[in-house]
Amino acid sequence: MPAAPAPRSQPSSQAVLAAVAAGGAIGAVARHGLAAVLPHGHFAWSTLAVNLTGCLLIGVLMVLITEVRPAHPLVRPFLGVGVLGGFTTFSTYIADIRQALDAGAGAAALAYLVLTVTGAVAAVWAGASLTRLAAAAVPRRAAEPAGEEGAA
């Protein structure tokens, strides 16, 4: 009888830190690139797009690595905390609201605030729900039979 696989050891804190840092750099560069393609006008569309996309993707990621298939212990820190954490931006969201208020655009600031918060929650829910539906639609492989006794 083959031995059971050894339990996966937890990564060192240095490995987790490196994964988060590398992912954060990638996410921040991606956010900067999107902001260059979608510059702010009177409404912070690029920040809204970044935050809603990041929330959708975190919903997908969390279902994939917690419910569908176990992942390497560094996947969550790299993708979830690093890439998506660096991609999304709460601080820019707040700064955008402040700028709108300072410019006398209180209605736009309120709309942006509400749209971001409700949209973020809806995006996480949609990402998680659609990923669960997609995972349920994919047939899982049945365990291979150990061998058929008496087969000639």
mmCIF file with all atom_site columns, C-alpha atoms in Angstrom:
data_model
loop_
_atom_site.group_PDB
_atom_site.id
_atom_site.type_symbol
_atom_site.label_atom_id
_atom_site.label_alt_id
_atom_site.label_comp_id
_atom_site.label_asym_id
_atom_site.label_entity_id
_atom_site.label_seq_id
_atom_site.pdbx_PDB_ins_code
_atom_site.Cartn_x
_atom_site.Cartn_y
_atom_site.Cartn_z
_atom_site.occupancy
_atom_site.B_iso_or_equiv
_atom_site.pdbx_formal_charge
_atom_site.auth_seq_id
_atom_site.auth_comp_id
_atom_site.auth_asym_id
_atom_site.auth_atom_id
_atom_site.pdbx_PDB_model_num
ATOM 1   C CA . MET A 1 1   ? 0.000   0.000   0.000   1.00 0.00 ? 1   MET A CA 1
ATOM 2   C CA . PRO A 1 2   ? 1.493   3.391   -0.946  1.00 0.00 ? 2   PRO A CA 1
ATOM 3   C CA . ALA A 1 3   ? 2.165   5.832   1.844   1.00 0.00 ? 3   ALA A CA 1
ATOM 4   C CA . ALA A 1 4   ? -0.188  8.757   2.293   1.00 0.00 ? 4   ALA A CA 1
ATOM 5   C CA . PRO A 1 5   ? 1.147   12.002  0.859   1.00 0.00 ? 5   PRO A CA 1
ATOM 6   C CA . ALA A 1 6   ? 2.961   14.157  3.364   1.00 0.00 ? 6   ALA A CA 1
ATOM 7   C CA . PRO A 1 7   ? 0.953   17.146  4.564   1.00 0.00 ? 7   PRO A CA 1
ATOM 8   C CA . ARG A 1 8   ? 1.912   20.363  2.836   1.00 0.00 ? 8   ARG A CA 1
ATOM 9   C CA . SER A 1 9   ? 4.034   22.521  5.078   1.00 0.00 ? 9   SER A CA 1
ATOM 10  C CA . GLN A 1 10  ? 3.173   26.142  5.635   1.00 0.00 ? 10  GLN A CA 1
ATOM 11  C CA . PRO A 1 11  ? 5.357   28.628  3.768   1.00 0.00 ? 11  PRO A CA 1
ATOM 12  C CA . SER A 1 12  ? 7.768   30.769  5.735   1.00 0.00 ? 12  SER A CA 1
ATOM 13  C CA . SER A 1 13  ? 6.768   34.318  6.564   1.00 0.00 ? 13  SER A CA 1
ATOM 14  C CA . GLN A 1 14  ? 9.524   35.503  4.212   1.00 0.00 ? 14  GLN A CA 1
ATOM 15  C CA . ALA A 1 15  ? 7.984   33.510  1.352   1.00 0.00 ? 15  ALA A CA 1
ATOM 16  C CA . VAL A 1 16  ? 4.539   34.946  2.098   1.00 0.00 ? 16  VAL A CA 1
ATOM 17  C CA . LEU A 1 17  ? 5.965   38.465  2.249   1.00 0.00 ? 17  LEU A CA 1
ATOM 18  C CA . ALA A 1 18  ? 7.774   37.960  -1.064  1.00 0.00 ? 18  ALA A CA 1
ATOM 19  C CA . ALA A 1 19  ? 4.586   36.597  -2.673  1.00 0.00 ? 19  ALA A CA 1
ATOM 20  C CA . VAL A 1 20  ? 2.526   39.553  -1.435  1.00 0.00 ? 20  VAL A CA 1
ATOM 21  C CA . ALA A 1 21  ? 5.178   42.065  -2.532  1.00 0.00 ? 21  ALA A CA 1
ATOM 22  C CA . ALA A 1 22  ? 5.565   40.560  -6.007  1.00 0.00 ? 22  ALA A CA 1
ATOM 23  C CA . GLY A 1 23  ? 1.804   40.311  -6.447  1.00 0.00 ? 23  GLY A CA 1
ATOM 24  C CA . GLY A 1 24  ? 1.295   43.843  -5.147  1.00 0.00 ? 24  GLY A CA 1
ATOM 25  C CA . ALA A 1 25  ? 3.775   45.217  -7.665  1.00 0.00 ? 25  ALA A CA 1
ATOM 26  C CA . ILE A 1 26  ? 1.980   43.431  -10.504 1.00 0.00 ? 26  ILE A CA 1
ATOM 27  C CA . GLY A 1 27  ? -1.432  44.636  -9.319  1.00 0.00 ? 27  GLY A CA 1
ATOM 28  C CA . ALA A 1 28  ? -0.284  48.238  -8.888  1.00 0.00 ? 28  ALA A CA 1
ATOM 29  C CA . VAL A 1 29  ? 1.272   48.312  -12.362 1.00 0.00 ? 29  VAL A CA 1
ATOM 30  C CA . ALA A 1 30  ? -1.957  46.892  -13.817 1.00 0.00 ? 30  ALA A CA 1
ATOM 31  C CA . ARG A 1 31  ? -3.999  49.561  -12.005 1.00 0.00 ? 31  ARG A CA 1
ATOM 32  C CA . HIS A 1 32  ? -1.688  52.307  -13.255 1.00 0.00 ? 32  HIS A CA 1
ATOM 33  C CA . GLY A 1 33  ? -1.992  50.979  -16.799 1.00 0.00 ? 33  GLY A CA 1
ATOM 34  C CA . LEU A 1 34  ? -5.779  50.945  -16.623 1.00 0.00 ? 34  LEU A CA 1
ATOM 35  C CA . ALA A 1 35  ? -5.797  54.487  -15.211 1.00 0.00 ? 35  ALA A CA 1
ATOM 36  C CA . ALA A 1 36  ? -3.679  55.592  -18.192 1.00 0.00 ? 36  ALA A CA 1
ATOM 37  C CA . VAL A 1 37  ? -6.164  54.019  -20.619 1.00 0.00 ? 37  VAL A CA 1
ATOM 38  C CA . LEU A 1 38  ? -9.241  55.318  -18.751 1.00 0.00 ? 38  LEU A CA 1
ATOM 39  C CA . PRO A 1 39  ? -8.207  58.709  -17.345 1.00 0.00 ? 39  PRO A CA 1
ATOM 40  C CA . HIS A 1 40  ? -10.492 60.460  -14.867 1.00 0.00 ? 40  HIS A CA 1
ATOM 41  C CA . GLY A 1 41  ? -12.923 62.947  -16.233 1.00 0.00 ? 41  GLY A CA 1
ATOM 42  C CA . HIS A 1 42  ? -15.669 64.380  -14.064 1.00 0.00 ? 42  HIS A CA 1
ATOM 43  C CA . PHE A 1 43  ? -16.258 60.899  -12.657 1.00 0.00 ? 43  PHE A CA 1
ATOM 44  C CA . ALA A 1 44  ? -13.611 58.438  -11.455 1.00 0.00 ? 44  ALA A CA 1
ATOM 45  C CA . TRP A 1 45  ? -14.460 55.667  -13.921 1.00 0.00 ? 45  TRP A CA 1
ATOM 46  C CA . SER A 1 46  ? -11.028 54.048  -13.864 1.00 0.00 ? 46  SER A CA 1
ATOM 47  C CA . THR A 1 47  ? -11.001 53.693  -10.067 1.00 0.00 ? 47  THR A CA 1
ATOM 48  C CA . LEU A 1 48  ? -14.553 52.356  -10.127 1.00 0.00 ? 48  LEU A CA 1
ATOM 49  C CA . ALA A 1 49  ? -13.660 49.859  -12.872 1.00 0.00 ? 49  ALA A CA 1
ATOM 50  C CA . VAL A 1 50  ? -10.541 48.730  -11.002 1.00 0.00 ? 50  VAL A CA 1
ATOM 51  C CA . ASN A 1 51  ? -12.338 48.245  -7.705  1.00 0.00 ? 51  ASN A CA 1
ATOM 52  C CA . LEU A 1 52  ? -15.341 46.420  -9.167  1.00 0.00 ? 52  LEU A CA 1
ATOM 53  C CA . THR A 1 53  ? -13.149 44.188  -11.343 1.00 0.00 ? 53  THR A CA 1
ATOM 54  C CA . GLY A 1 54  ? -10.919 43.390  -8.374  1.00 0.00 ? 54  GLY A CA 1
ATOM 55  C CA . CYS A 1 55  ? -13.946 42.500  -6.250  1.00 0.00 ? 55  CYS A CA 1
ATOM 56  C CA . LEU A 1 56  ? -15.342 40.237  -8.965  1.00 0.00 ? 56  LEU A CA 1
ATOM 57  C CA . LEU A 1 57  ? -11.978 38.489  -9.264  1.00 0.00 ? 57  LEU A CA 1
ATOM 58  C CA . ILE A 1 58  ? -11.579 38.024  -5.499  1.00 0.00 ? 58  ILE A CA 1
ATOM 59  C CA . GLY A 1 59  ? -14.980 36.304  -5.479  1.00 0.00 ? 59  GLY A CA 1
ATOM 60  C CA . VAL A 1 60  ? -13.795 33.980  -8.255  1.00 0.00 ? 60  VAL A CA 1
ATOM 61  C CA . LEU A 1 61  ? -10.428 33.340  -6.612  1.00 0.00 ? 61  LEU A CA 1
ATOM 62  C CA . MET A 1 62  ? -11.773 32.531  -3.164  1.00 0.00 ? 62  MET A CA 1
ATOM 63  C CA . VAL A 1 63  ? -14.231 29.961  -4.505  1.00 0.00 ? 63  VAL A CA 1
ATOM 64  C CA . LEU A 1 64  ? -11.577 28.390  -6.716  1.00 0.00 ? 64  LEU A CA 1
ATOM 65  C CA . ILE A 1 65  ? -8.999  27.977  -3.953  1.00 0.00 ? 65  ILE A CA 1
ATOM 66  C CA . THR A 1 66  ? -11.322 27.166  -1.048  1.00 0.00 ? 66  THR A CA 1
ATOM 67  C CA . GLU A 1 67  ? -14.132 25.161  -2.642  1.00 0.00 ? 67  GLU A CA 1
ATOM 68  C CA . VAL A 1 68  ? -13.081 23.882  -6.058  1.00 0.00 ? 68  VAL A CA 1
ATOM 69  C CA . ARG A 1 69  ? -9.454  22.869  -5.750  1.00 0.00 ? 69  ARG A CA 1
ATOM 70  C CA . PRO A 1 70  ? -6.928  23.303  -2.973  1.00 0.00 ? 70  PRO A CA 1
ATOM 71  C CA . ALA A 1 71  ? -4.129  25.599  -4.033  1.00 0.00 ? 71  ALA A CA 1
ATOM 72  C CA . HIS A 1 72  ? -0.507  26.001  -3.052  1.00 0.00 ? 72  HIS A CA 1
ATOM 73  C CA . PRO A 1 73  ? -0.298  27.974  0.217   1.00 0.00 ? 73  PRO A CA 1
ATOM 74  C CA . LEU A 1 74  ? 1.272   30.957  -1.576  1.00 0.00 ? 74  LEU A CA 1
ATOM 75  C CA . VAL A 1 75  ? -1.527  31.349  -4.157  1.00 0.00 ? 75  VAL A CA 1
ATOM 76  C CA . ARG A 1 76  ? -3.852  33.260  -1.838  1.00 0.00 ? 76  ARG A CA 1
ATOM 77  C CA . PRO A 1 77  ? -1.185  35.712  -0.577  1.00 0.00 ? 77  PRO A CA 1
ATOM 78  C CA . PHE A 1 78  ? 0.168   36.241  -4.104  1.00 0.00 ? 78  PHE A CA 1
ATOM 79  C CA . LEU A 1 79  ? -3.105  36.617  -6.004  1.00 0.00 ? 79  LEU A CA 1
ATOM 80  C CA . GLY A 1 80  ? -5.583  37.682  -3.326  1.00 0.00 ? 80  GLY A CA 1
ATOM 81  C CA . VAL A 1 81  ? -3.549  39.969  -1.094  1.00 0.00 ? 81  VAL A CA 1
ATOM 82  C CA . GLY A 1 82  ? -0.812  40.884  -3.578  1.00 0.00 ? 82  GLY A CA 1
ATOM 83  C CA . VAL A 1 83  ? -2.166  41.164  -7.119  1.00 0.00 ? 83  VAL A CA 1
ATOM 84  C CA . LEU A 1 84  ? -5.779  42.015  -6.298  1.00 0.00 ? 84  LEU A CA 1
ATOM 85  C CA . GLY A 1 85  ? -4.847  44.056  -3.227  1.00 0.00 ? 85  GLY A CA 1
ATOM 86  C CA . GLY A 1 86  ? -2.386  46.076  -5.307  1.00 0.00 ? 86  GLY A CA 1
ATOM 87  C CA . PHE A 1 87  ? -4.867  46.363  -8.168  1.00 0.00 ? 87  PHE A CA 1
ATOM 88  C CA . THR A 1 88  ? -7.784  47.674  -6.117  1.00 0.00 ? 88  THR A CA 1
ATOM 89  C CA . THR A 1 89  ? -7.503  50.934  -4.246  1.00 0.00 ? 89  THR A CA 1
ATOM 90  C CA . PHE A 1 90  ? -9.576  52.153  -1.345  1.00 0.00 ? 90  PHE A CA 1
ATOM 91  C CA . SER A 1 91  ? -7.347  55.167  -0.750  1.00 0.00 ? 91  SER A CA 1
ATOM 92  C CA . THR A 1 92  ? -7.795  56.486  -4.294  1.00 0.00 ? 92  THR A CA 1
ATOM 93  C CA . TYR A 1 93  ? -11.542 55.891  -3.968  1.00 0.00 ? 93  TYR A CA 1
ATOM 94  C CA . ILE A 1 94  ? -11.650 58.097  -0.875  1.00 0.00 ? 94  ILE A CA 1
ATOM 95  C CA . ALA A 1 95  ? -9.389  60.732  -2.483  1.00 0.00 ? 95  ALA A CA 1
ATOM 96  C CA . ASP A 1 96  ? -11.685 60.800  -5.539  1.00 0.00 ? 96  ASP A CA 1
ATOM 97  C CA . ILE A 1 97  ? -14.701 61.419  -3.291  1.00 0.00 ? 97  ILE A CA 1
ATOM 98  C CA . ARG A 1 98  ? -12.844 64.219  -1.513  1.00 0.00 ? 98  ARG A CA 1
ATOM 99  C CA . GLN A 1 99  ? -11.902 65.838  -4.841  1.00 0.00 ? 99  GLN A CA 1
ATOM 100 C CA . ALA A 1 100 ? -15.507 65.687  -6.029  1.00 0.00 ? 100 ALA A CA 1
ATOM 101 C CA . LEU A 1 101 ? -16.710 67.275  -2.789  1.00 0.00 ? 101 LEU A CA 1
ATOM 102 C CA . ASP A 1 102 ? -14.049 69.997  -3.014  1.00 0.00 ? 102 ASP A CA 1
ATOM 103 C CA . ALA A 1 103 ? -15.164 70.713  -6.593  1.00 0.00 ? 103 ALA A CA 1
ATOM 104 C CA . GLY A 1 104 ? -18.764 71.147  -5.445  1.00 0.00 ? 104 GLY A CA 1
ATOM 105 C CA . ALA A 1 105 ? -19.939 67.892  -7.019  1.00 0.00 ? 105 ALA A CA 1
ATOM 106 C CA . GLY A 1 106 ? -21.651 66.479  -3.941  1.00 0.00 ? 106 GLY A CA 1
ATOM 107 C CA . ALA A 1 107 ? -24.193 64.463  -5.918  1.00 0.00 ? 107 ALA A CA 1
ATOM 108 C CA . ALA A 1 108 ? -21.460 62.820  -8.003  1.00 0.00 ? 108 ALA A CA 1
ATOM 109 C CA . ALA A 1 109 ? -19.441 62.085  -4.844  1.00 0.00 ? 109 ALA A CA 1
ATOM 110 C CA . LEU A 1 110 ? -22.445 60.456  -3.184  1.00 0.00 ? 110 LEU A CA 1
ATOM 111 C CA . ALA A 1 111 ? -23.281 58.459  -6.309  1.00 0.00 ? 111 ALA A CA 1
ATOM 112 C CA . TYR A 1 112 ? -19.673 57.273  -6.571  1.00 0.00 ? 112 TYR A CA 1
ATOM 113 C CA . LEU A 1 113 ? -19.587 56.321  -2.890  1.00 0.00 ? 113 LEU A CA 1
ATOM 114 C CA . VAL A 1 114 ? -22.820 54.319  -3.066  1.00 0.00 ? 114 VAL A CA 1
ATOM 115 C CA . LEU A 1 115 ? -22.068 52.777  -6.462  1.00 0.00 ? 115 LEU A CA 1
ATOM 116 C CA . THR A 1 116 ? -18.635 51.603  -5.355  1.00 0.00 ? 116 THR A CA 1
ATOM 117 C CA . VAL A 1 117 ? -19.785 50.034  -2.083  1.00 0.00 ? 117 VAL A CA 1
ATOM 118 C CA . THR A 1 118 ? -22.895 48.342  -3.468  1.00 0.00 ? 118 THR A CA 1
ATOM 119 C CA . GLY A 1 119 ? -21.127 47.410  -6.688  1.00 0.00 ? 119 GLY A CA 1
ATOM 120 C CA . ALA A 1 120 ? -18.194 45.888  -4.790  1.00 0.00 ? 120 ALA A CA 1
ATOM 121 C CA . VAL A 1 121 ? -20.448 43.667  -2.683  1.00 0.00 ? 121 VAL A CA 1
ATOM 122 C CA . ALA A 1 122 ? -22.453 42.672  -5.766  1.00 0.00 ? 122 ALA A CA 1
ATOM 123 C CA . ALA A 1 123 ? -19.263 41.949  -7.723  1.00 0.00 ? 123 ALA A CA 1
ATOM 124 C CA . VAL A 1 124 ? -17.849 39.636  -5.031  1.00 0.00 ? 124 VAL A CA 1
ATOM 125 C CA . TRP A 1 125 ? -21.195 37.853  -4.817  1.00 0.00 ? 125 TRP A CA 1
ATOM 126 C CA . ALA A 1 126 ? -21.452 37.546  -8.619  1.00 0.00 ? 126 ALA A CA 1
ATOM 127 C CA . GLY A 1 127 ? -17.888 36.276  -8.973  1.00 0.00 ? 127 GLY A CA 1
ATOM 128 C CA . ALA A 1 128 ? -18.370 33.670  -6.251  1.00 0.00 ? 128 ALA A CA 1
ATOM 129 C CA . SER A 1 129 ? -21.824 32.603  -7.457  1.00 0.00 ? 129 SER A CA 1
ATOM 130 C CA . LEU A 1 130 ? -20.870 32.314  -11.129 1.00 0.00 ? 130 LEU A CA 1
ATOM 131 C CA . THR A 1 131 ? -17.724 30.382  -10.238 1.00 0.00 ? 131 THR A CA 1
ATOM 132 C CA . ARG A 1 132 ? -19.756 27.934  -8.132  1.00 0.00 ? 132 ARG A CA 1
ATOM 133 C CA . LEU A 1 133 ? -22.198 27.465  -11.025 1.00 0.00 ? 133 LEU A CA 1
ATOM 134 C CA . ALA A 1 134 ? -19.368 26.917  -13.496 1.00 0.00 ? 134 ALA A CA 1
ATOM 135 C CA . ALA A 1 135 ? -17.625 24.472  -11.161 1.00 0.00 ? 135 ALA A CA 1
ATOM 136 C CA . ALA A 1 136 ? -20.848 22.521  -10.655 1.00 0.00 ? 136 ALA A CA 1
ATOM 137 C CA . ALA A 1 137 ? -21.341 22.271  -14.429 1.00 0.00 ? 137 ALA A CA 1
ATOM 138 C CA . VAL A 1 138 ? -17.929 20.679  -14.962 1.00 0.00 ? 138 VAL A CA 1
ATOM 139 C CA . PRO A 1 139 ? -18.131 16.937  -14.384 1.00 0.00 ? 139 PRO A CA 1
ATOM 140 C CA . ARG A 1 140 ? -15.677 15.713  -11.795 1.00 0.00 ? 140 ARG A CA 1
ATOM 141 C CA . ARG A 1 141 ? -13.573 12.696  -12.541 1.00 0.00 ? 141 ARG A CA 1
ATOM 142 C CA . ALA A 1 142 ? -14.598 9.660   -10.596 1.00 0.00 ? 142 ALA A CA 1
ATOM 143 C CA . ALA A 1 143 ? -11.862 7.900   -8.684  1.00 0.00 ? 143 ALA A CA 1
ATOM 144 C CA . GLU A 1 144 ? -10.065 5.371   -10.846 1.00 0.00 ? 144 GLU A CA 1
ATOM 145 C CA . PRO A 1 145 ? -10.861 1.799   -9.874  1.00 0.00 ? 145 PRO A CA 1
ATOM 146 C CA . ALA A 1 146 ? -7.957  0.138   -8.082  1.00 0.00 ? 146 ALA A CA 1
ATOM 147 C CA . GLY A 1 147 ? -8.055  -2.743  -10.497 1.00 0.00 ? 147 GLY A CA 1
ATOM 148 C CA . GLU A 1 148 ? -10.494 -5.389  -11.485 1.00 0.00 ? 148 GLU A CA 1
ATOM 149 C CA . GLU A 1 149 ? -9.977  -8.695  -9.819  1.00 0.00 ? 149 GLU A CA 1
ATOM 150 C CA . GLY A 1 150 ? -10.411 -11.752 -11.984 1.00 0.00 ? 150 GLY A CA 1
ATOM 151 C CA . ALA A 1 151 ? -10.424 -9.909  -15.297 1.00 0.00 ? 151 ALA A CA 1
ATOM 152 C CA . ALA A 1 152 ? -8.844  -11.966 -17.997 1.00 0.00 ? 152 ALA A CA 1
#
